[in-house]
Short mmCIF file of C-alpha atoms and ligand atoms in Angstrom, two decimals:
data_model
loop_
_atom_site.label_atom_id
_atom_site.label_comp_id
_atom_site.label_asym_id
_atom_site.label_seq_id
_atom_site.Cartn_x
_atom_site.Cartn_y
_atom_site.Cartn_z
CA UNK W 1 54.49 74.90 -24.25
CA UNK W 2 51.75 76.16 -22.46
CA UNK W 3 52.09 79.17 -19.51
CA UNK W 4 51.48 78.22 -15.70
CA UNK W 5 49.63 80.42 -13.60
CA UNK W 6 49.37 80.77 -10.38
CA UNK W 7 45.70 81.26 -8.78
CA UNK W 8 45.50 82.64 -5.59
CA UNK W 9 41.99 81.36 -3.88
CA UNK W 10 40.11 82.84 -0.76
CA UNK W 11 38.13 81.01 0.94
CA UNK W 12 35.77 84.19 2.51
CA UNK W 13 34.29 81.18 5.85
CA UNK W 14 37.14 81.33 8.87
CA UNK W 15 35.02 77.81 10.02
CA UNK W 16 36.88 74.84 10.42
CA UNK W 17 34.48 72.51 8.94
CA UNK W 18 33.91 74.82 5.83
CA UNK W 19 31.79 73.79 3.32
CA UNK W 20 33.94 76.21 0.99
CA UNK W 21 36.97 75.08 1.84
CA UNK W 22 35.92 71.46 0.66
CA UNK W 23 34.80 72.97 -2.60
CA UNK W 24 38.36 74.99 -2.82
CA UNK W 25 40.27 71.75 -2.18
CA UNK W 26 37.86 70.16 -5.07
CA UNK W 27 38.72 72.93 -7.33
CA UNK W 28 42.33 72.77 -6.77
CA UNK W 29 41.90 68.97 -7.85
CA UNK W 30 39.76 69.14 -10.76
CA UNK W 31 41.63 72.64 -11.94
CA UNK W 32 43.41 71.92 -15.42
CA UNK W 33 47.68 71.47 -15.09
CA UNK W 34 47.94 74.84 -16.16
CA UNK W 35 46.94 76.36 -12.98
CA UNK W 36 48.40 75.78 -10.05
CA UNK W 37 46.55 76.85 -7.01
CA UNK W 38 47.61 78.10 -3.22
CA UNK W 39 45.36 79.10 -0.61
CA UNK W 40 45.70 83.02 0.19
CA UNK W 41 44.90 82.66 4.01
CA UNK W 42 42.69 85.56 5.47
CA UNK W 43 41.68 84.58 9.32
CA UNK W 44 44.72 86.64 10.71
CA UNK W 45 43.87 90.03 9.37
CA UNK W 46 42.71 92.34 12.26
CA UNK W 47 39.41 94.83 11.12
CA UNK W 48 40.90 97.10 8.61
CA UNK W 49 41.23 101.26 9.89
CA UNK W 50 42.61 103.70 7.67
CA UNK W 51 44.51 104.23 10.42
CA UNK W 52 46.94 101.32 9.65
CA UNK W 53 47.59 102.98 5.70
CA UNK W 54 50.85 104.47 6.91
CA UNK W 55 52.24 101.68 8.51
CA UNK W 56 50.55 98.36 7.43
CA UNK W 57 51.09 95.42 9.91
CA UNK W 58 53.27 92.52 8.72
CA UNK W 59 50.07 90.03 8.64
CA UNK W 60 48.65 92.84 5.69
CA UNK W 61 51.72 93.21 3.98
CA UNK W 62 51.96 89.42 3.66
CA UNK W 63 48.60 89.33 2.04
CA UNK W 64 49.04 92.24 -0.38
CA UNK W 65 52.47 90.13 -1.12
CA UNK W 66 50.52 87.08 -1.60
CA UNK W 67 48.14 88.27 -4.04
CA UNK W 68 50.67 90.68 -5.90
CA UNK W 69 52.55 86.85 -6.13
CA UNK W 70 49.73 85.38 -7.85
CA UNK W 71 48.37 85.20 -11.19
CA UNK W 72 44.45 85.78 -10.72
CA UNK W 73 42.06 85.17 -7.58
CA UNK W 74 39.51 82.53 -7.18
CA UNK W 75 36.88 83.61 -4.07
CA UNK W 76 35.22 81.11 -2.75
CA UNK W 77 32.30 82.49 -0.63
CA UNK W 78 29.81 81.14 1.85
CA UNK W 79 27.02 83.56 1.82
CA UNK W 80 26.01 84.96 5.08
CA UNK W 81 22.74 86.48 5.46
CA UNK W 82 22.51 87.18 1.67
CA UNK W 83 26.08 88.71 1.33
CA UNK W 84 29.90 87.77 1.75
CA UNK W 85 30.89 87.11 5.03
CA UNK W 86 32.81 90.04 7.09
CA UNK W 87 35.96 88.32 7.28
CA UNK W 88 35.99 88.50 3.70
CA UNK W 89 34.90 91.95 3.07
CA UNK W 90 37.80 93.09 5.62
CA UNK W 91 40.38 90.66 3.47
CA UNK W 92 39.04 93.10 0.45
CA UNK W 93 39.54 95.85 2.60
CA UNK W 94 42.95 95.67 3.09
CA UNK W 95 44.23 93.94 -0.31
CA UNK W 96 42.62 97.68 -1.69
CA UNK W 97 44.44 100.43 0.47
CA UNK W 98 46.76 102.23 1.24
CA UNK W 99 44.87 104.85 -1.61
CA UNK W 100 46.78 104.20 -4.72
CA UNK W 101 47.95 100.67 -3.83
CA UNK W 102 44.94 98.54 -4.66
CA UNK W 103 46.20 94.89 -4.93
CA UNK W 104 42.81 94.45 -7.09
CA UNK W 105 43.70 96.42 -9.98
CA UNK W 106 43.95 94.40 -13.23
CA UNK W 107 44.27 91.49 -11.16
CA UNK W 108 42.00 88.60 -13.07
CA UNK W 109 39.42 87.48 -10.31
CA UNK W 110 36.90 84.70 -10.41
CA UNK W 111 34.05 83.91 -8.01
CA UNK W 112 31.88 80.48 -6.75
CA UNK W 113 30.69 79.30 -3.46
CA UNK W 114 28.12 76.94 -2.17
CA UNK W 115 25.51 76.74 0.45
CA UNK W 116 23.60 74.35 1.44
CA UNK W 117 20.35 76.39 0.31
CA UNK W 118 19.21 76.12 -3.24
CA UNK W 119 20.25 79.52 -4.32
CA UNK W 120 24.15 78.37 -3.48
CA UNK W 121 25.27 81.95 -2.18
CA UNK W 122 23.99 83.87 -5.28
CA UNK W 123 22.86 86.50 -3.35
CA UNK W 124 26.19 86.92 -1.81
CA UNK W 125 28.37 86.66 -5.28
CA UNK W 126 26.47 89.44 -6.73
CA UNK W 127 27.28 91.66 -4.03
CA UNK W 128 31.11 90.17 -4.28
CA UNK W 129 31.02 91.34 -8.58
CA UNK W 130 30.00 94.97 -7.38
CA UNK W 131 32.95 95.15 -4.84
CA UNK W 132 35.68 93.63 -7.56
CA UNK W 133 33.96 95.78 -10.22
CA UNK W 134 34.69 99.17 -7.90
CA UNK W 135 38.24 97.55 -7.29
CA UNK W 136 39.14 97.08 -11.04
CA UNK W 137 39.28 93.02 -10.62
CA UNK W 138 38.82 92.04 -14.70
CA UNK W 139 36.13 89.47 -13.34
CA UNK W 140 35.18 86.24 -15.08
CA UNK W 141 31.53 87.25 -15.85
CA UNK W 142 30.62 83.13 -16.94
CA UNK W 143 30.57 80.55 -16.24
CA UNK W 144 28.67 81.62 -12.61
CA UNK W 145 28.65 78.79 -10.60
CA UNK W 146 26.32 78.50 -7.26
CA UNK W 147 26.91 75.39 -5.95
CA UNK W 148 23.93 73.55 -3.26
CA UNK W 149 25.98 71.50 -0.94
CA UNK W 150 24.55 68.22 0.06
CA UNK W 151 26.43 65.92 3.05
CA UNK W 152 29.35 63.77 1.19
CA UNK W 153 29.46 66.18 -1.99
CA UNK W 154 32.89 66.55 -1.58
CA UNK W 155 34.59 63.55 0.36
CA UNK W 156 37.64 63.34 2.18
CA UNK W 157 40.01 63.43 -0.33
CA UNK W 158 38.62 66.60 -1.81
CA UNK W 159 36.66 64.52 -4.91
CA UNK W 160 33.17 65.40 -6.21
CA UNK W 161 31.10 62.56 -5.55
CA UNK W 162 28.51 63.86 -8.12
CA UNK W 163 29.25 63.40 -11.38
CA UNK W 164 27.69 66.13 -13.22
CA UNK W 165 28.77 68.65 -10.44
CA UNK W 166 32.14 67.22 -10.86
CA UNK W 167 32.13 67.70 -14.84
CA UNK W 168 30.73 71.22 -14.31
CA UNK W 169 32.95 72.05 -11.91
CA UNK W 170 36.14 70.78 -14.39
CA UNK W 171 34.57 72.80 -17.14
CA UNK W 172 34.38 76.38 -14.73
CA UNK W 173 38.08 75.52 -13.75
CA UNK W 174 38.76 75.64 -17.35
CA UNK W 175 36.91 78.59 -17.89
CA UNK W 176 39.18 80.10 -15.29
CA UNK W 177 42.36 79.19 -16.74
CA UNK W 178 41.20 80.69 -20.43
CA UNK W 179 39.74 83.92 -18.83
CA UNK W 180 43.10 84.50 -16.93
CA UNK W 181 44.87 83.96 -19.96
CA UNK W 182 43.06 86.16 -22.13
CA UNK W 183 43.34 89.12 -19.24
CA UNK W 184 46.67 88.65 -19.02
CA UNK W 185 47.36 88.34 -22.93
CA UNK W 186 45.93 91.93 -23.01
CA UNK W 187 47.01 93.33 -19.37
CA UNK W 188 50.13 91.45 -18.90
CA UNK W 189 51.49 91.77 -15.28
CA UNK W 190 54.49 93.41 -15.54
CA UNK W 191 52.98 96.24 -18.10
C1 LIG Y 201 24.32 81.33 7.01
N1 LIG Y 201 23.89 80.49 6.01
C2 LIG Y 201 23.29 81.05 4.89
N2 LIG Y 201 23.07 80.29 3.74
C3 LIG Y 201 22.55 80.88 2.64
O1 LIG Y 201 22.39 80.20 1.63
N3 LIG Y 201 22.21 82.19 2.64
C4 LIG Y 201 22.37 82.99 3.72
O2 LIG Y 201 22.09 84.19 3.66
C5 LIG Y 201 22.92 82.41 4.89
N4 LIG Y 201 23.14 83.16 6.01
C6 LIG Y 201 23.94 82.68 7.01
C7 LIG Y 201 24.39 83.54 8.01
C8 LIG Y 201 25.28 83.08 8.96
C9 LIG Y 201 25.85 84.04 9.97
C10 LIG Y 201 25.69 81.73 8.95
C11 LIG Y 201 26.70 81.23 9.97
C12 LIG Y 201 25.22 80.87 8.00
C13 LIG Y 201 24.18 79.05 6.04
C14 LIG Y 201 25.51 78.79 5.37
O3 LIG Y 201 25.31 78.61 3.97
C15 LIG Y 201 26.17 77.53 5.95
O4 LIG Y 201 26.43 77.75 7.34
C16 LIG Y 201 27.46 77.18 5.24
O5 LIG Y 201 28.05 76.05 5.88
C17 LIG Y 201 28.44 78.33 5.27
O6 LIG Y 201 29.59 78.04 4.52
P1 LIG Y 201 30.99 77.70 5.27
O7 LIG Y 201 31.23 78.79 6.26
O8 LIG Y 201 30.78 76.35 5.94
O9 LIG Y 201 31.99 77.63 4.18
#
């Protein structure tokens, strides 16, 4: 019988129409029955201070909760002016204080994203590997995955209309699911 984990995904865009968080829905769909994903919402997090490590609001707490809950993280990152969005960064932020509390640490973490430009936020995932690599994320090094959105890629349902982006994009799911298991076969959770 094979192990379910959970996979926490971020979606690093706060837009409503967000070309991400079409691709996350895709992902959840094409994602092989042995993860099960959930959305780990960021838009309510105020900017991070140091000044909130003594006393975290309830909206932080939630979110280190939510990612202490899962299994692994899946980002899925727009790239804004070639690097993660701020929203995002300030998610990252928080999930790694108070100083001794990082919600990162041997936490298996994978990263994709599209854009509509032809480097599909590459730029902006490299930057995202140095900041898991400083916050001890084990991080799925391949399959990298930069995805160029075109209009109707993803359709309403949350299906790949392409169907070589939709085989590649089964394929890095499944990726996923053996990376977590390997990470967690040598860090298990509760260790
Ligand atoms: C962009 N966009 C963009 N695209 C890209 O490939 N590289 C970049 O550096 C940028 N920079 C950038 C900055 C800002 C502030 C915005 C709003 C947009 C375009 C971007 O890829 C496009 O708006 C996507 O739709 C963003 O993804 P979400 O937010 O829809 O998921």
């Amino acid at each position: 019988m094979s192990t379910i984990y959970k996979v926490g995904y971020i979606v690093g865009s706060l837009a409503k129409a967000s070309i991400n968080r079409q691709l996350a829905h895709a992902l959840a769909k094409l994602a092989p029955p042995q993860l099960q994903l959930v959305e780990i919402p960021i838009k309510d997090l105020p900017l991070y201070s140091y000044d909130y490590d003594a006393d975290y609001p309830a909206v932080a707490r939630a979110f280190k909760q939510a990612i202490a809950d899962v299994d692994g993280i899946l980002f899925v990152t727009p790239e804004y002016n070639r690097s993660i969005p701020g929203a995002l960064k300030n998610a990252i932020d928080w999930a790694s204080r108070p100083w001794g509390k990082n919600s990162f640490a041997r936490k298996p973490s994978g990263i994709i994203g599209t854009s509509p430009g032809a480097i599909g936020t590459a730029v902006a995932q490299q930057n995202l590997r140095s900041v898991l690599c400083f916050c001890n994320s084990p991080l799925m090094n391949t399959m990298e995955a930069y995805i160029q959105f075109q209009p109707g890629l993803i359709d309403a349902d949350g299906a790949v209309t392409n169907a070589s982006t939709a085989e590649f994009l089964t394929n890095y799911m499944k990726e996923l699911h053996i990376f977590i298991e390997r990470v967690l076969t040598v860090l298990p959770r509760d260790a």
